[in-house]
PDB file of C-alpha atoms in Angstrom:
ATOM      1  CA  MET I  33      -0.147  -0.186   0.154  1.00  0.00           C
ATOM      2  CA  ASP I  34       1.826   3.027  -1.055  1.00  0.00           C
ATOM      3  CA  ASP I  35      -1.030   5.985  -0.910  1.00  0.00           C
ATOM      4  CA  VAL I  36      -3.851   6.588   0.825  1.00  0.00           C
ATOM      5  CA  THR I  37      -6.417   5.683  -1.329  1.00  0.00           C
ATOM      6  CA  PRO I  38      -7.467   3.043   0.279  1.00  0.00           C
ATOM      7  CA  LEU I  39      -8.656   4.958   3.558  1.00  0.00           C
ATOM      8  CA  SER I  40     -10.473   7.948   1.809  1.00  0.00           C
ATOM      9  CA  THR I  41     -12.240   5.152  -0.002  1.00  0.00           C
ATOM     10  CA  ALA I  42     -12.916   3.202   2.847  1.00  0.00           C
ATOM     11  CA  VAL I  43     -14.199   5.850   4.717  1.00  0.00           C
ATOM     12  CA  GLY I  44     -16.141   7.403   1.863  1.00  0.00           C
ATOM     13  CA  ARG I  45     -17.935   3.873   1.953  1.00  0.00           C
ATOM     14  CA  LEU I  46     -18.721   3.785   5.578  1.00  0.00           C
ATOM     15  CA  ALA I  47     -20.065   7.498   5.532  1.00  0.00           C
ATOM     16  CA  ASP I  48     -22.223   6.750   2.762  1.00  0.00           C
ATOM     17  CA  ARG I  49     -23.844   3.495   4.293  1.00  0.00           C
ATOM     18  CA  LEU I  50     -24.217   5.143   7.772  1.00  0.00           C
ATOM     19  CA  ARG I  51     -25.970   7.984   5.536  1.00  0.00           C
ATOM     20  CA  ALA I  52     -28.357   5.380   4.579  1.00  0.00           C
ATOM     21  CA  LEU I  53     -29.330   3.456   7.886  1.00  0.00           C
ATOM     22  CA  PRO I  54     -32.574   4.409   9.275  1.00  0.00           C
ATOM     23  CA  GLN I  55     -32.704   5.912  12.270  1.00  0.00           C
ATOM     24  CA  SER I  56     -33.348   2.497  14.472  1.00  0.00           C
ATOM     25  CA  ARG I  57     -30.413   1.142  13.324  1.00  0.00           C
ATOM     26  CA  LEU I  58     -28.567   4.315  14.247  1.00  0.00           C
ATOM     27  CA  ARG I  59     -29.658   4.149  17.491  1.00  0.00           C
ATOM     28  CA  ALA I  60     -29.157   0.529  18.118  1.00  0.00           C
ATOM     29  CA  GLY I  61     -25.373   0.996  18.091  1.00  0.00           C
ATOM     30  CA  ALA I  62     -24.025   2.223  14.147  1.00  0.00           C
ATOM     31  CA  ALA I  63     -24.167   5.785  15.468  1.00  0.00           C
ATOM     32  CA  ALA I  64     -22.226   5.013  18.891  1.00  0.00           C
ATOM     33  CA  GLU I  65     -19.858   3.013  16.597  1.00  0.00           C
ATOM     34  CA  GLY I  66     -19.467   5.611  13.922  1.00  0.00           C
ATOM     35  CA  LEU I  67     -18.627   8.209  16.572  1.00  0.00           C
ATOM     36  CA  ALA I  68     -16.242   5.992  17.899  1.00  0.00           C
ATOM     37  CA  LEU I  69     -14.351   5.650  15.014  1.00  0.00           C
ATOM     38  CA  ALA I  70     -14.588   9.161  13.981  1.00  0.00           C
ATOM     39  CA  ARG I  71     -13.026  10.106  17.356  1.00  0.00           C
ATOM     40  CA  GLU I  72     -10.204   7.734  16.713  1.00  0.00           C
ATOM     41  CA  LEU I  73      -9.411   9.078  13.483  1.00  0.00           C
ATOM     42  CA  SER I  74      -9.574  12.532  14.720  1.00  0.00           C
ATOM     43  CA  LEU I  75      -7.218  11.819  17.794  1.00  0.00           C
ATOM     44  CA  ARG I  76      -4.652  10.150  14.818  1.00  0.00           C
ATOM     45  CA  ALA I  77      -4.507  13.024  12.788  1.00  0.00           C
ATOM     46  CA  GLN I  78      -4.142  15.600  15.654  1.00  0.00           C
ATOM     47  CA  ARG I  79      -0.843  13.346  16.766  1.00  0.00           C
ATOM     48  CA  LEU I  80       0.699  13.698  13.253  1.00  0.00           C
ATOM     49  CA  GLU I  81      -0.250  17.555  12.999  1.00  0.00           C
ATOM     50  CA  GLU I  82       0.466  18.708  16.279  1.00  0.00           C
ATOM     51  CA  PRO I  83       1.944  16.104  18.405  1.00  0.00           C
ATOM     52  CA  ASP I  84       2.788  18.751  21.446  1.00  0.00           C
ATOM     53  CA  THR I  85      -0.860  19.747  21.648  1.00  0.00           C
ATOM     54  CA  PRO I  86      -3.249  17.958  23.897  1.00  0.00           C
ATOM     55  CA  PRO I  87      -5.788  16.050  21.707  1.00  0.00           C
ATOM     56  CA  ARG I  88      -9.388  17.736  21.185  1.00  0.00           C
ATOM     57  CA  ILE I  89     -12.157  15.296  21.172  1.00  0.00           C
ATOM     58  CA  MET I  90     -14.831  15.270  18.398  1.00  0.00           C
ATOM     59  CA  PRO I  91     -18.393  15.905  20.431  1.00  0.00           C
ATOM     60  CA  ASP I  92     -21.215  13.857  20.175  1.00  0.00           C
ATOM     61  CA  ALA I  93     -23.404  15.907  17.549  1.00  0.00           C
ATOM     62  CA  GLY I  94     -26.268  13.568  17.219  1.00  0.00           C
ATOM     63  CA  LEU I  95     -27.281  10.329  15.126  1.00  0.00           C
ATOM     64  CA  PHE I  96     -27.868  12.355  12.161  1.00  0.00           C
ATOM     65  CA  VAL I  97     -24.731  13.737  11.789  1.00  0.00           C
ATOM     66  CA  VAL I  98     -22.422  10.867  12.714  1.00  0.00           C
ATOM     67  CA  ALA I  99     -21.393   9.566   8.976  1.00  0.00           C
ATOM     68  CA  ASP I 100     -20.360  13.434   8.429  1.00  0.00           C
ATOM     69  CA  GLN I 101     -18.132  13.268  11.463  1.00  0.00           C
ATOM     70  CA  VAL I 102     -16.654   9.911  10.175  1.00  0.00           C
ATOM     71  CA  ALA I 103     -16.155  11.422   6.570  1.00  0.00           C
ATOM     72  CA  VAL I 104     -14.771  14.534   7.930  1.00  0.00           C
ATOM     73  CA  ALA I 105     -12.499  12.764  10.364  1.00  0.00           C
ATOM     74  CA  GLY I 106     -11.298  10.388   8.034  1.00  0.00           C
ATOM     75  CA  HIS I 107     -10.473  12.853   5.516  1.00  0.00           C
ATOM     76  CA  ASP I 108      -8.398  15.178   7.886  1.00  0.00           C
ATOM     77  CA  LEU I 109      -6.418  11.858   8.856  1.00  0.00           C
ATOM     78  CA  VAL I 110      -5.629  11.542   4.935  1.00  0.00           C
ATOM     79  CA  HIS I 111      -4.529  14.915   4.660  1.00  0.00           C
ATOM     80  CA  ALA I 112      -2.475  14.234   7.857  1.00  0.00           C
ATOM     81  CA  LEU I 113      -0.529  11.196   6.444  1.00  0.00           C
ATOM     82  CA  GLU I 114      -0.019  12.705   2.859  1.00  0.00           C
ATOM     83  CA  ARG I 115       1.675  15.381   4.647  1.00  0.00           C
ATOM     84  CA  ALA I 116       3.642  13.188   7.201  1.00  0.00           C
ATOM     85  CA  PRO I 117       7.397  13.081   7.108  1.00  0.00           C
ATOM     86  CA  GLY I 118       8.086  11.017   3.768  1.00  0.00           C
ATOM     87  CA  GLY I 119       4.832  11.690   2.282  1.00  0.00           C
ATOM     88  CA  ALA I 120       1.949   9.532   1.164  1.00  0.00           C
ATOM     89  CA  GLY I 121       4.794   6.991  -0.172  1.00  0.00           C
ATOM     90  CA  SER I 122       6.618   6.172   3.060  1.00  0.00           C
ATOM     91  CA  GLY I 123       6.456   3.389   5.094  1.00  0.00           C
ATOM     92  CA  ARG I 124       5.285   4.907   7.889  1.00  0.00           C
ATOM     93  CA  THR I 125       2.474   6.437   6.314  1.00  0.00           C
ATOM     94  CA  ALA I 126       1.525   3.148   4.708  1.00  0.00           C
ATOM     95  CA  HIS I 127       1.461   1.766   7.568  1.00  0.00           C
ATOM     96  CA  GLY I 128      -1.014   4.573   8.972  1.00  0.00           C
ATOM     97  CA  VAL I 129      -3.019   3.582   6.441  1.00  0.00           C
ATOM     98  CA  ALA I 130      -3.390  -0.166   6.867  1.00  0.00           C
ATOM     99  CA  GLU I 131      -3.947   0.402  10.558  1.00  0.00           C
ATOM    100  CA  ALA I 132      -6.507   3.129   9.723  1.00  0.00           C
ATOM    101  CA  VAL I 133      -8.273   0.954   7.202  1.00  0.00           C
ATOM    102  CA  ALA I 134      -8.524  -1.713   9.253  1.00  0.00           C
ATOM    103  CA  LEU I 135     -10.179   0.513  11.610  1.00  0.00           C
ATOM    104  CA  VAL I 136     -12.717   1.460   9.516  1.00  0.00           C
ATOM    105  CA  GLU I 137     -13.643  -1.596   8.105  1.00  0.00           C
ATOM    106  CA  GLU I 138     -13.828  -3.545  11.915  1.00  0.00           C
ATOM    107  CA  ALA I 139     -16.466  -0.519  12.544  1.00  0.00           C
ATOM    108  CA  ALA I 140     -18.222  -1.222   9.406  1.00  0.00           C
ATOM    109  CA  GLY I 141     -18.485  -4.896  10.740  1.00  0.00           C
ATOM    110  CA  ARG I 142     -19.774  -3.828  14.142  1.00  0.00           C
ATOM    111  CA  CYS I 143     -22.005  -1.515  12.536  1.00  0.00           C
ATOM    112  CA  GLY I 144     -23.447  -4.146  10.032  1.00  0.00           C
ATOM    113  CA  VAL I 145     -22.745  -2.660   7.054  1.00  0.00           C
TER     114      VAL I 145
END
């Protein structure tokens, strides 16, 4: 894996699936899983961009916003990985992409999408 495309694709796919879920599925746990994922992706981006700054926790903005939170946090991480030392082609970045894709896929599985 030598670029950030797999992460961007996985995040976009999950966000689209979350947007399509009915309220009952969001309430049944999919929104909570999505928010937890968005928070983790956001923290990873912050650690890359501002390593010496205390992290800011993404707020719970409600069921119907969680898909957008996943999309924004995921794309923030994509951007941070692209700008990381060595760029998108570095081994460290490739490892970060692979880990983040795994997180997204695991969250999607727990959401049932």
